[in-house]
Amino acid sequence: MTLADTMRINPAFVELVRAMPKAELHCHLDGSLRPATLLALSKARGIALPHHEADALARWMRVDDAHNLEEYLARFEITLAVMQTGVEIERIAHELVLDAALDGIRYIEVRYCPALHTREGLSGNDVMNAMLDGLSRGERETGTVARVIVCSLRSFPWPHSMDMAELAVAYKDRGVVAFDLAGGEVGNPAHEHAKAFEYVRHNNLAVTVHAGEGDGAASIHEAIHQCGANRIGHGTRLREDAELEAYLVDRRIALEVCPTSNVQTRVVKTFGEHPIERYRRLGALVTVNTDNTMMSGVSLTDEFVACAEHLGWDFATLSAVALNAFEAAFLPYAERMALREAAVLDLAQLGRDVPTVFLPAGEEA
């Protein structure tokens, strides 16, 4: 008999976690659509989907059977098909901020590759303006601060990455806070995009790199020492290099950890075996993120609750990790510290009455 047979998550604890002030640092726009919006936009385009009801489509879009990262990423072609006009992009960005606010998220960095949204004639500027318009509208309506990370893809030739880097820099005073390199790691080394990274660093833009997800610790080493990464996306396999692990801890290079996604892509076998707990105990600046709310089928609240359920994190630990994300945000120092200080006060208030994580099966909250 397992714990799940005798205990269940306390709904009151879930609502406490939802109320916690949180920051989301690793969220892909094209993986975080509302299922109902995917249905509506697909219908408007005449695109057939295997389900015509939002909950059924959400279950189908959740990737639980991928054998690797590349299989996980294949599902994105479905969402990209309905993200090729300014109206579509603005709607999806706007809704993402609305949903983030309802989940207790005070600050969100949304990342995407503008080049993937130009298949029907939009320019890079068109795509950027639509994205920023949607995020800005959501921010005005909710108070949740929303910023953009521009991605290139490892599979792109380096001149394409330069195009994305130049676009990111052009919008650095209009909501873009960083440049990223995403996509399959194996066979696509980050150093091939060195000129793009050099350009964004020269123009004082922050850098994050997906690394240590589909490949080993050497990929993380390359991201830091050849690309100048200020943060690492995922970093799951960092533990394979103890010296590098210590370096990240000492230099406070934050890890944008996405536990559920890492289970889905088979980087780790189970949530309970995820090395985020190891990194946290070592003193690393770990943050918890969704990666893709649609493909992973999670909210940020879900991820935090899962950390409590599978890793034994109490409210104090959850609060400390939540504050890490404000500290690691790609905002000007004064702005991120103001958000963090407000979060500290609210967490102290919430911490006065913390319900138990589990209830015996059958017992009401």
Short mmCIF file of N, CA and C in Angstrom, two decimals, residues 215-320:
data_model
loop_
_atom_site.label_atom_id
_atom_site.label_comp_id
_atom_site.label_asym_id
_atom_site.label_seq_id
_atom_site.Cartn_x
_atom_site.Cartn_y
_atom_site.Cartn_z
N ASP A 215 20.80 16.87 -22.91
CA ASP A 215 22.21 16.48 -22.96
C ASP A 215 22.80 16.65 -21.57
N GLY A 216 24.08 16.30 -21.41
CA GLY A 216 24.69 16.24 -20.10
C GLY A 216 25.23 17.55 -19.57
N ALA A 217 26.02 17.43 -18.48
CA ALA A 217 26.55 18.61 -17.81
C ALA A 217 27.47 19.43 -18.70
N ALA A 218 28.10 18.78 -19.68
CA ALA A 218 28.98 19.53 -20.60
C ALA A 218 28.21 20.61 -21.34
N SER A 219 26.93 20.37 -21.59
CA SER A 219 26.09 21.36 -22.25
C SER A 219 25.89 22.58 -21.36
N ILE A 220 25.77 22.35 -20.06
CA ILE A 220 25.63 23.45 -19.11
C ILE A 220 26.93 24.24 -19.03
N HIS A 221 28.05 23.52 -19.00
CA HIS A 221 29.37 24.17 -18.98
C HIS A 221 29.52 25.08 -20.19
N GLU A 222 29.14 24.59 -21.35
CA GLU A 222 29.23 25.37 -22.57
C GLU A 222 28.33 26.61 -22.50
N ALA A 223 27.12 26.44 -21.98
CA ALA A 223 26.19 27.56 -21.88
C ALA A 223 26.74 28.68 -21.01
N ILE A 224 27.40 28.30 -19.94
CA ILE A 224 27.93 29.31 -19.01
C ILE A 224 29.21 29.93 -19.54
N HIS A 225 30.16 29.09 -19.94
CA HIS A 225 31.50 29.58 -20.23
C HIS A 225 31.72 30.00 -21.68
N GLN A 226 30.86 29.55 -22.59
CA GLN A 226 31.00 29.99 -23.98
C GLN A 226 29.88 30.92 -24.43
N CYS A 227 28.75 30.85 -23.74
CA CYS A 227 27.62 31.70 -24.13
C CYS A 227 27.33 32.80 -23.11
N GLY A 228 27.93 32.70 -21.93
CA GLY A 228 27.73 33.73 -20.91
C GLY A 228 26.38 33.69 -20.24
N ALA A 229 25.83 32.50 -20.05
CA ALA A 229 24.49 32.38 -19.46
C ALA A 229 24.46 32.92 -18.03
N ASN A 230 23.47 33.76 -17.75
CA ASN A 230 23.21 34.25 -16.40
C ASN A 230 22.31 33.30 -15.63
N ARG A 231 21.50 32.53 -16.36
CA ARG A 231 20.65 31.50 -15.79
C ARG A 231 20.68 30.29 -16.71
N ILE A 232 20.29 29.15 -16.17
CA ILE A 232 20.23 27.92 -16.96
C ILE A 232 18.80 27.40 -16.98
N GLY A 233 18.29 27.16 -18.19
CA GLY A 233 16.98 26.55 -18.34
C GLY A 233 17.07 25.05 -18.13
N HIS A 234 16.37 24.56 -17.15
CA HIS A 234 16.34 23.15 -16.74
C HIS A 234 17.57 22.80 -15.90
N GLY A 235 18.71 22.51 -16.52
CA GLY A 235 19.92 22.16 -15.76
C GLY A 235 19.81 20.85 -15.02
N THR A 236 18.93 19.98 -15.47
CA THR A 236 18.61 18.76 -14.73
C THR A 236 19.83 17.87 -14.50
N ARG A 237 20.72 17.81 -15.49
CA ARG A 237 21.85 16.88 -15.39
C ARG A 237 23.12 17.54 -14.84
N LEU A 238 22.95 18.65 -14.18
CA LEU A 238 24.08 19.35 -13.55
C LEU A 238 24.84 18.45 -12.59
N ARG A 239 24.15 17.56 -11.91
CA ARG A 239 24.78 16.71 -10.89
C ARG A 239 25.86 15.80 -11.47
N GLU A 240 25.93 15.68 -12.79
CA GLU A 240 26.96 14.84 -13.40
C GLU A 240 28.35 15.46 -13.32
N ASP A 241 28.44 16.72 -12.93
CA ASP A 241 29.73 17.41 -12.81
C ASP A 241 29.75 18.16 -11.49
N ALA A 242 30.35 17.56 -10.46
CA ALA A 242 30.32 18.14 -9.12
C ALA A 242 31.02 19.49 -9.05
N GLU A 243 32.09 19.65 -9.82
CA GLU A 243 32.81 20.93 -9.79
C GLU A 243 31.97 22.04 -10.41
N LEU A 244 31.31 21.74 -11.52
CA LEU A 244 30.44 22.72 -12.15
C LEU A 244 29.24 23.02 -11.25
N GLU A 245 28.74 22.01 -10.60
CA GLU A 245 27.63 22.17 -9.67
C GLU A 245 28.00 23.18 -8.59
N ALA A 246 29.20 23.03 -8.03
CA ALA A 246 29.67 23.96 -7.00
C ALA A 246 29.84 25.36 -7.56
N TYR A 247 30.28 25.45 -8.81
CA TYR A 247 30.47 26.75 -9.45
C TYR A 247 29.14 27.49 -9.57
N LEU A 248 28.09 26.79 -9.99
CA LEU A 248 26.78 27.43 -10.10
C LEU A 248 26.26 27.90 -8.75
N VAL A 249 26.50 27.09 -7.73
CA VAL A 249 26.08 27.48 -6.38
C VAL A 249 26.82 28.74 -5.95
N ASP A 250 28.14 28.74 -6.13
CA ASP A 250 28.96 29.86 -5.69
C ASP A 250 28.66 31.14 -6.45
N ARG A 251 28.39 31.03 -7.74
CA ARG A 251 28.18 32.21 -8.58
C ARG A 251 26.71 32.63 -8.64
N ARG A 252 25.84 31.90 -7.94
CA ARG A 252 24.41 32.21 -7.90
C ARG A 252 23.79 32.26 -9.29
N ILE A 253 24.20 31.33 -10.13
CA ILE A 253 23.59 31.18 -11.45
C ILE A 253 22.32 30.36 -11.27
N ALA A 254 21.20 30.99 -11.47
CA ALA A 254 19.92 30.37 -11.15
C ALA A 254 19.57 29.23 -12.10
N LEU A 255 18.88 28.25 -11.56
CA LEU A 255 18.35 27.13 -12.34
C LEU A 255 16.84 27.30 -12.51
N GLU A 256 16.40 27.31 -13.75
CA GLU A 256 14.97 27.38 -14.06
C GLU A 256 14.46 25.94 -14.18
N VAL A 257 14.07 25.37 -13.07
CA VAL A 257 13.73 23.95 -13.03
C VAL A 257 12.25 23.74 -13.38
N CYS A 258 12.00 22.75 -14.22
CA CYS A 258 10.63 22.42 -14.66
C CYS A 258 10.41 20.93 -14.40
N PRO A 259 10.09 20.55 -13.16
CA PRO A 259 10.10 19.13 -12.78
C PRO A 259 9.16 18.24 -13.58
N THR A 260 7.90 18.63 -13.73
CA THR A 260 6.96 17.77 -14.46
C THR A 260 7.40 17.56 -15.89
N SER A 261 7.84 18.61 -16.55
CA SER A 261 8.34 18.51 -17.92
C SER A 261 9.51 17.53 -18.00
N ASN A 262 10.40 17.57 -17.01
CA ASN A 262 11.56 16.68 -17.02
C ASN A 262 11.17 15.22 -16.87
N VAL A 263 10.09 14.96 -16.15
CA VAL A 263 9.57 13.59 -16.07
C VAL A 263 8.98 13.19 -17.41
N GLN A 264 8.25 14.09 -18.03
CA GLN A 264 7.61 13.79 -19.31
C GLN A 264 8.63 13.50 -20.41
N THR A 265 9.75 14.21 -20.40
CA THR A 265 10.77 14.00 -21.43
C THR A 265 11.77 12.92 -21.03
N ARG A 266 11.52 12.29 -19.89
CA ARG A 266 12.32 11.16 -19.40
C ARG A 266 13.75 11.54 -19.05
N VAL A 267 13.93 12.79 -18.70
CA VAL A 267 15.23 13.21 -18.16
C VAL A 267 15.39 12.63 -16.76
N VAL A 268 14.28 12.53 -16.02
CA VAL A 268 14.24 11.82 -14.74
C VAL A 268 13.08 10.83 -14.79
N LYS A 269 13.18 9.78 -13.99
CA LYS A 269 12.16 8.73 -14.04
C LYS A 269 10.87 9.14 -13.35
N THR A 270 11.00 9.75 -12.17
CA THR A 270 9.83 10.15 -11.40
C THR A 270 10.07 11.51 -10.78
N PHE A 271 8.99 12.15 -10.38
CA PHE A 271 9.10 13.46 -9.74
C PHE A 271 9.94 13.36 -8.47
N GLY A 272 9.71 12.30 -7.70
CA GLY A 272 10.44 12.15 -6.44
C GLY A 272 11.93 11.97 -6.60
N GLU A 273 12.38 11.58 -7.80
CA GLU A 273 13.81 11.40 -8.05
C GLU A 273 14.46 12.64 -8.67
N HIS A 274 13.69 13.70 -8.82
CA HIS A 274 14.24 14.89 -9.47
C HIS A 274 15.36 15.50 -8.62
N PRO A 275 16.47 15.89 -9.25
CA PRO A 275 17.60 16.43 -8.49
C PRO A 275 17.40 17.84 -7.96
N ILE A 276 16.25 18.46 -8.18
CA ILE A 276 16.04 19.80 -7.65
C ILE A 276 16.24 19.84 -6.14
N GLU A 277 15.88 18.77 -5.45
CA GLU A 277 16.06 18.75 -4.00
C GLU A 277 17.54 18.71 -3.65
N ARG A 278 18.32 17.96 -4.40
CA ARG A 278 19.77 17.95 -4.20
C ARG A 278 20.34 19.35 -4.39
N TYR A 279 19.96 20.01 -5.47
CA TYR A 279 20.49 21.33 -5.76
C TYR A 279 20.06 22.34 -4.69
N ARG A 280 18.85 22.23 -4.23
CA ARG A 280 18.37 23.13 -3.18
C ARG A 280 19.18 22.96 -1.91
N ARG A 281 19.42 21.72 -1.52
CA ARG A 281 20.18 21.46 -0.29
C ARG A 281 21.63 21.93 -0.40
N LEU A 282 22.15 21.92 -1.61
CA LEU A 282 23.52 22.41 -1.82
C LEU A 282 23.59 23.93 -1.79
N GLY A 283 22.45 24.58 -1.82
CA GLY A 283 22.43 26.04 -1.78
C GLY A 283 22.29 26.70 -3.13
N ALA A 284 21.95 25.94 -4.16
CA ALA A 284 21.77 26.53 -5.49
C ALA A 284 20.53 27.42 -5.50
N LEU A 285 20.55 28.39 -6.40
CA LEU A 285 19.42 29.30 -6.57
C LEU A 285 18.41 28.62 -7.49
N VAL A 286 17.63 27.71 -6.91
CA VAL A 286 16.67 26.94 -7.71
C VAL A 286 15.33 27.67 -7.76
N THR A 287 14.71 27.60 -8.92
CA THR A 287 13.35 28.12 -9.09
C THR A 287 12.49 27.02 -9.69
N VAL A 288 11.19 27.08 -9.45
CA VAL A 288 10.25 26.09 -9.97
C VAL A 288 9.38 26.75 -11.03
N ASN A 289 9.22 26.05 -12.16
CA ASN A 289 8.52 26.62 -13.31
C ASN A 289 7.69 25.56 -14.02
N THR A 290 6.82 26.02 -14.93
CA THR A 290 5.92 25.09 -15.63
C THR A 290 6.48 24.57 -16.94
N ASP A 291 7.31 25.34 -17.62
CA ASP A 291 7.80 25.05 -18.96
C ASP A 291 6.69 25.32 -19.98
N ASN A 292 5.65 24.48 -19.96
CA ASN A 292 4.52 24.62 -20.89
C ASN A 292 3.25 24.19 -20.18
N THR A 293 2.39 25.13 -19.90
CA THR A 293 1.21 24.77 -19.12
C THR A 293 0.30 23.80 -19.86
N MET A 294 0.25 23.88 -21.19
CA MET A 294 -0.60 22.97 -21.95
C MET A 294 0.05 21.61 -22.12
N MET A 295 1.25 21.55 -22.67
CA MET A 295 1.90 20.27 -22.93
C MET A 295 2.20 19.50 -21.64
N SER A 296 2.49 20.23 -20.57
CA SER A 296 2.77 19.56 -19.31
C SER A 296 1.51 19.41 -18.46
N GLY A 297 0.45 20.13 -18.82
CA GLY A 297 -0.81 19.99 -18.10
C GLY A 297 -0.74 20.45 -16.66
N VAL A 298 0.04 21.51 -16.41
CA VAL A 298 0.23 21.97 -15.04
C VAL A 298 0.13 23.49 -14.95
N SER A 299 -0.20 23.95 -13.77
CA SER A 299 -0.05 25.35 -13.40
C SER A 299 1.16 25.44 -12.48
N LEU A 300 1.59 26.66 -12.18
CA LEU A 300 2.71 26.80 -11.24
C LEU A 300 2.31 26.33 -9.85
N THR A 301 1.05 26.54 -9.49
CA THR A 301 0.56 25.99 -8.22
C THR A 301 0.70 24.47 -8.20
N ASP A 302 0.33 23.82 -9.30
CA ASP A 302 0.47 22.36 -9.38
C ASP A 302 1.91 21.93 -9.13
N GLU A 303 2.86 22.66 -9.72
CA GLU A 303 4.27 22.29 -9.57
C GLU A 303 4.72 22.43 -8.11
N PHE A 304 4.31 23.51 -7.46
CA PHE A 304 4.69 23.70 -6.06
C PHE A 304 4.05 22.64 -5.17
N VAL A 305 2.78 22.33 -5.42
CA VAL A 305 2.11 21.29 -4.63
C VAL A 305 2.80 19.95 -4.84
N ALA A 306 3.20 19.65 -6.07
CA ALA A 306 3.90 18.39 -6.34
C ALA A 306 5.23 18.33 -5.60
N CYS A 307 5.91 19.46 -5.46
CA CYS A 307 7.16 19.48 -4.69
C CYS A 307 6.89 19.16 -3.22
N ALA A 308 5.77 19.64 -2.70
CA ALA A 308 5.40 19.30 -1.33
C ALA A 308 5.05 17.83 -1.21
N GLU A 309 4.32 17.33 -2.20
CA GLU A 309 3.85 15.94 -2.16
C GLU A 309 4.98 14.94 -2.34
N HIS A 310 5.85 15.18 -3.31
CA HIS A 310 6.85 14.17 -3.68
C HIS A 310 8.24 14.42 -3.08
N LEU A 311 8.52 15.66 -2.71
CA LEU A 311 9.85 15.98 -2.18
C LEU A 311 9.82 16.36 -0.71
N GLY A 312 8.62 16.45 -0.14
CA GLY A 312 8.50 16.74 1.28
C GLY A 312 8.72 18.20 1.65
N TRP A 313 8.56 19.10 0.69
CA TRP A 313 8.78 20.51 1.00
C TRP A 313 7.65 21.05 1.88
N ASP A 314 8.02 21.72 2.96
CA ASP A 314 7.02 22.38 3.80
C ASP A 314 6.80 23.80 3.31
N PHE A 315 5.93 24.53 4.00
CA PHE A 315 5.59 25.88 3.54
C PHE A 315 6.81 26.80 3.54
N ALA A 316 7.68 26.64 4.53
CA ALA A 316 8.89 27.48 4.59
C ALA A 316 9.78 27.24 3.39
N THR A 317 9.93 25.98 2.99
CA THR A 317 10.76 25.66 1.83
C THR A 317 10.12 26.18 0.55
N LEU A 318 8.82 25.97 0.41
CA LEU A 318 8.12 26.49 -0.76
C LEU A 318 8.27 28.01 -0.86
N SER A 319 8.18 28.67 0.28
CA SER A 319 8.30 30.13 0.30
C SER A 319 9.69 30.57 -0.11
N ALA A 320 10.71 29.88 0.40
CA ALA A 320 12.09 30.24 0.06
C ALA A 320 12.35 30.07 -1.43
#
